[in-house]
Amino acid sequence: MLQEESDLSLIIAQIVQKLKGSNLYAQLERQAWASLQRPEIKLESLKEDIKEFFKISGWEKKLQNAVYSELSVFPLPSHPAAPPEHLKEPLVYMRKAQGSWEKRILKSLNSMCTELSIPLARKRPVGEQKELLNKWNEMGTDEPDLSLFRPVYAPKDFLEVLINLRNPNYENGDSLSFRTHLGLIQVPLKVKDIPELKEFFVELGLTTGQLGIDDSTQVPPELFENEHVRIGQKVLAEQDSAAAQQYIRQGSPTALRAELWALILNISSQPEDILYYEQLKTNVIQHDLLVDSLIYKDVKLTASNDDYYFVFEDYLYQVLLCFSRDPSVLGHFAYNSASPPKSYIRGKLGLEEYAVFYPPNGVIPFHGFSMYVAPLCFLYHEPSKLYQIFREMYVRFFFRLHSISSHPSGIVSLCLLFETLLQTYLPQLFYHLREIGAQPLRISFKWMVRAFSGYLATDQLLLLWDRILGYNSLEILAVLAAAVFAFRAVNLMEVTSLAAAEAVLADLSTLKVMPLLQIFLFATVT
Amino acid sequence: MSRVSVPCHVKGTVALQVGDVRTSQGRPGVLVIDVTFPSLQEIMFKNYYTAFLSIRVRQHTSTHTPAKWVTCLRDYCLMPDPHSEEGAQEYVSLFKHQMLCDMARVLELRLILRQPSPLWLSFTVEELQIYQQGPKSPSMTFPKWLSHPVSCEQPAPLIEGLPDPSRVSSEVQQMWALTEMIRASHTSTRIGRFDVDGCYDLNLLSYT
């Protein structure tokens, strides 16, 4: 059909355009030039011979993985008449809401600057640079005075913004109708219901083996675990991203997880990547940013206090400080509804040649941001690889958890999905909690914004994040949140206040994620 | 009074006369020129909460019957779920191959919008634009010596030790084509510098 053909050629053109600037392109070119020496490459059939060579030597697979990665991350090209803001976020009122939220954040940061009389950014004097370089591997021992700094915002501030989100074209009247939203989210986004979720998460079904359920000590490993590990090793040997993504839907064996995630995210540690990380490290040494103090404060408040993650404190600084200075992250703003904050070099206000983004990666961290990195420290010990994995996880998934958008994996859709699931399948519980002034989203929001990091035990969290990678979607966070409420429903029905409800759900560290998900999706009588 | 030209196609003259043109003696006294309006190629618009779209056109059929309304698109779905936001503000293009009738000789176009859900306060389509067939890409005029090559003379006998000239020329042509392709490609990757000439001293964030 004409339309599909022209769509396909547009997608191909876009992907080629993106890959042309990548490392892989340069490597393929080098390989192609080098292959001209080979006897089997003839000039008359140059194109076919080189293609054959790529197929045999494994370079075609690398290209396939890169293309698959692009398809997973970038949204499909939209209508040619659609302006770039439409690609970031199609709904105008959501773009406006995101804009006002960003303005509030900027104002908050600016007022912090003026109050504390600290510049947003400054060049470090040479002595300070030397000092920082010396203690690069133990920045955690530093105890700067951070008492005056406060986080720019916390998840509960963001929740208030989402609660007040309204579509001006929607009937928001007081009279109850068949579509009145009884939860906190009042925008009518399309979310999946349980039959659709069952189809989407079909590999989590009762008849399919899962790691997290079928590898427990009572189950003999010959039934599922051994075979699953064998298949995992085969997938890694083939180096096929798409196969790895399909495989990991049933969970990843601990020994293979680091490599599998790197394969799915299409990360291979080339010397250029290590050099790039070293360059970022130099940027950290040379320039001091206000955002650094925010990062320090966040790590000290969250990860350092966590029983599982405090050992990784130094790694967290090494990753997050470099992350703030990485301009390649700016690329994700093409499909993120958020926009990077702008500033001007001191004394050059208004001159476009002196306009820069602040921080260089355009991302202002909030309270709990460091928890996105902490679980990854269990898998990767080499700082540049850890950095690459975190950066890719952020530009694929985590950015959606703190920006206002209508995307099905965006936080607004996740909140609505959670509330709708609870309301539809646990109506008594929902009604009871609402009556006592304990709207369920107020409790589960912080779990979803942090992708459950810091709330679940680490092995359970990694099993959950396996599925996020496998399904390329964050919807599982909302399903798990609803499953947790379903699990503790009996206790929750007895509480009479928000504080008591919070207490019932305060400790999730004993929960087993996969059985909860399986029961909620496939075994609950509706 | 201002005026804008309407794009139309003027056909060549057709003579009306009795008998055969070639055999009869007199010159024709009546000539006919037909003017047609181009057929519509594409209808483009931005949706605003419309769920279903129908389009009817009033076509000019022949000189004697009055123009009548014909449905060319029936209940085209713009929003899969009329109660939710999916597709509510998307850009849409409709092409002539999706239409049920021929889009030639159109006098009037009528868009019928339907939104069955009572939840939306208003609905419409915005930025409506209609396109016709664009001109075909202009034919290249080649210089005469390319389009009419001289008949080849007998090639000079090969000198011993030198490669075959036709083979060399084909290889050179291929390499030239490859370098042209590389030169034409450009990427959108960033350089990777965030500072301006080594300076990154900033005071406050800008709100604009």
XYZ file of C-alpha atoms in Angstrom, chain A residues 2-3 17 20-21 29 43 46 79 81-83 86 90-93 103 106-107 109-110 113 119-123 167-171 177-179 188-190 283 287 289 325 327 330-331 341-346 353-354 356-360, chain B residues 42 44-46 48-49 81 83-86 88-93 95 97-98 117-123 127 167 171-172 174-175 178 181-182 185-190 192-208:
118
model
C 1.325 3.408 -0.919
C 0.994 4.874 2.557
C 20.404 9.692 9.329
C 25.456 8.037 10.259
C 26.928 9.996 13.161
C 33.378 2.106 6.960
C 35.157 -4.580 -7.797
C 31.585 -4.645 -4.753
C 2.991 13.262 9.935
C 3.285 18.563 8.796
C 3.623 17.927 12.535
C 5.979 20.447 14.185
C 4.145 17.557 18.416
C 0.956 15.727 20.893
C -1.523 17.205 23.382
C -1.267 20.978 23.644
C -2.542 21.284 27.225
C 9.221 27.381 34.960
C 13.751 27.218 37.213
C 12.401 29.831 39.607
C 16.731 26.997 41.379
C 17.283 30.688 40.665
C 21.232 30.716 43.732
C 26.778 30.882 40.885
C 25.121 28.219 38.771
C 28.508 27.285 37.350
C 32.092 28.387 37.751
C 35.512 27.261 36.694
C -7.936 19.154 29.759
C -9.754 22.433 28.934
C -11.911 20.611 26.376
C -13.079 17.973 28.836
C -16.306 17.992 30.814
C -21.306 11.030 35.137
C -20.397 7.578 33.935
C -16.825 8.697 33.382
C -8.900 10.771 30.119
C -5.844 9.002 28.734
C -6.184 5.583 27.198
C 34.727 18.406 32.663
C 33.860 23.196 36.164
C 28.115 23.261 39.049
C 28.000 17.254 32.008
C 25.649 16.976 26.159
C 20.291 16.507 25.042
C 19.314 14.291 22.101
C 16.839 24.907 30.839
C 18.750 27.687 29.159
C 21.197 30.233 30.454
C 23.647 32.822 29.169
C 27.349 33.235 29.862
C 27.866 35.834 32.575
C 25.995 32.918 20.608
C 26.482 32.800 24.372
C 24.058 27.436 26.760
C 22.043 24.689 28.384
C 22.237 24.247 32.134
C 23.162 21.744 33.314
C 24.963 20.619 30.126
C -4.527 14.985 -0.597
C -4.585 17.342 5.320
C -5.720 18.645 8.688
C -5.072 18.645 12.422
C -9.265 18.362 17.525
C -11.296 15.707 19.301
C -11.708 5.277 21.693
C -13.842 8.788 25.305
C -10.055 8.971 25.613
C -7.320 11.206 24.254
C -5.821 8.787 21.751
C -7.405 13.556 19.621
C -4.845 16.090 18.389
C -3.060 14.182 15.642
C -2.138 15.401 12.170
C -3.941 13.398 9.481
C -3.532 13.085 5.714
C -5.056 10.512 -0.047
C -6.456 6.267 -3.194
C -8.385 6.053 0.101
C -18.865 11.015 23.396
C -20.586 13.640 25.576
C -17.390 14.251 27.533
C -15.812 16.742 25.162
C -16.916 20.353 25.171
C -16.192 20.938 21.495
C -14.658 19.224 18.512
C -5.526 23.746 9.653
C 37.810 -1.720 -17.028
C 36.264 1.208 -11.667
C 37.014 4.907 -11.522
C 32.294 3.459 -9.269
C 34.801 5.004 -6.876
C 31.033 6.254 -3.737
C 27.647 9.585 -1.792
C 29.918 10.083 1.176
C 25.780 12.524 3.542
C 25.721 14.626 6.665
C 24.933 13.735 10.206
C 23.037 15.348 13.017
C 25.372 14.328 15.852
C 26.457 16.910 18.365
C 29.990 17.325 22.547
C 31.038 20.680 23.925
C 28.822 22.430 26.396
C 30.937 25.490 27.057
C 31.544 28.543 24.899
C 35.289 28.845 24.190
C 36.182 27.164 27.464
C 33.965 29.481 29.485
C 30.946 28.160 31.407
C 30.396 30.879 34.017
C 26.678 31.216 34.540
C 24.681 33.322 36.929
C 21.019 32.559 36.584
C 18.701 30.489 34.428
C 16.686 32.178 31.729
C 12.898 31.866 31.605
C 12.357 32.375 27.908
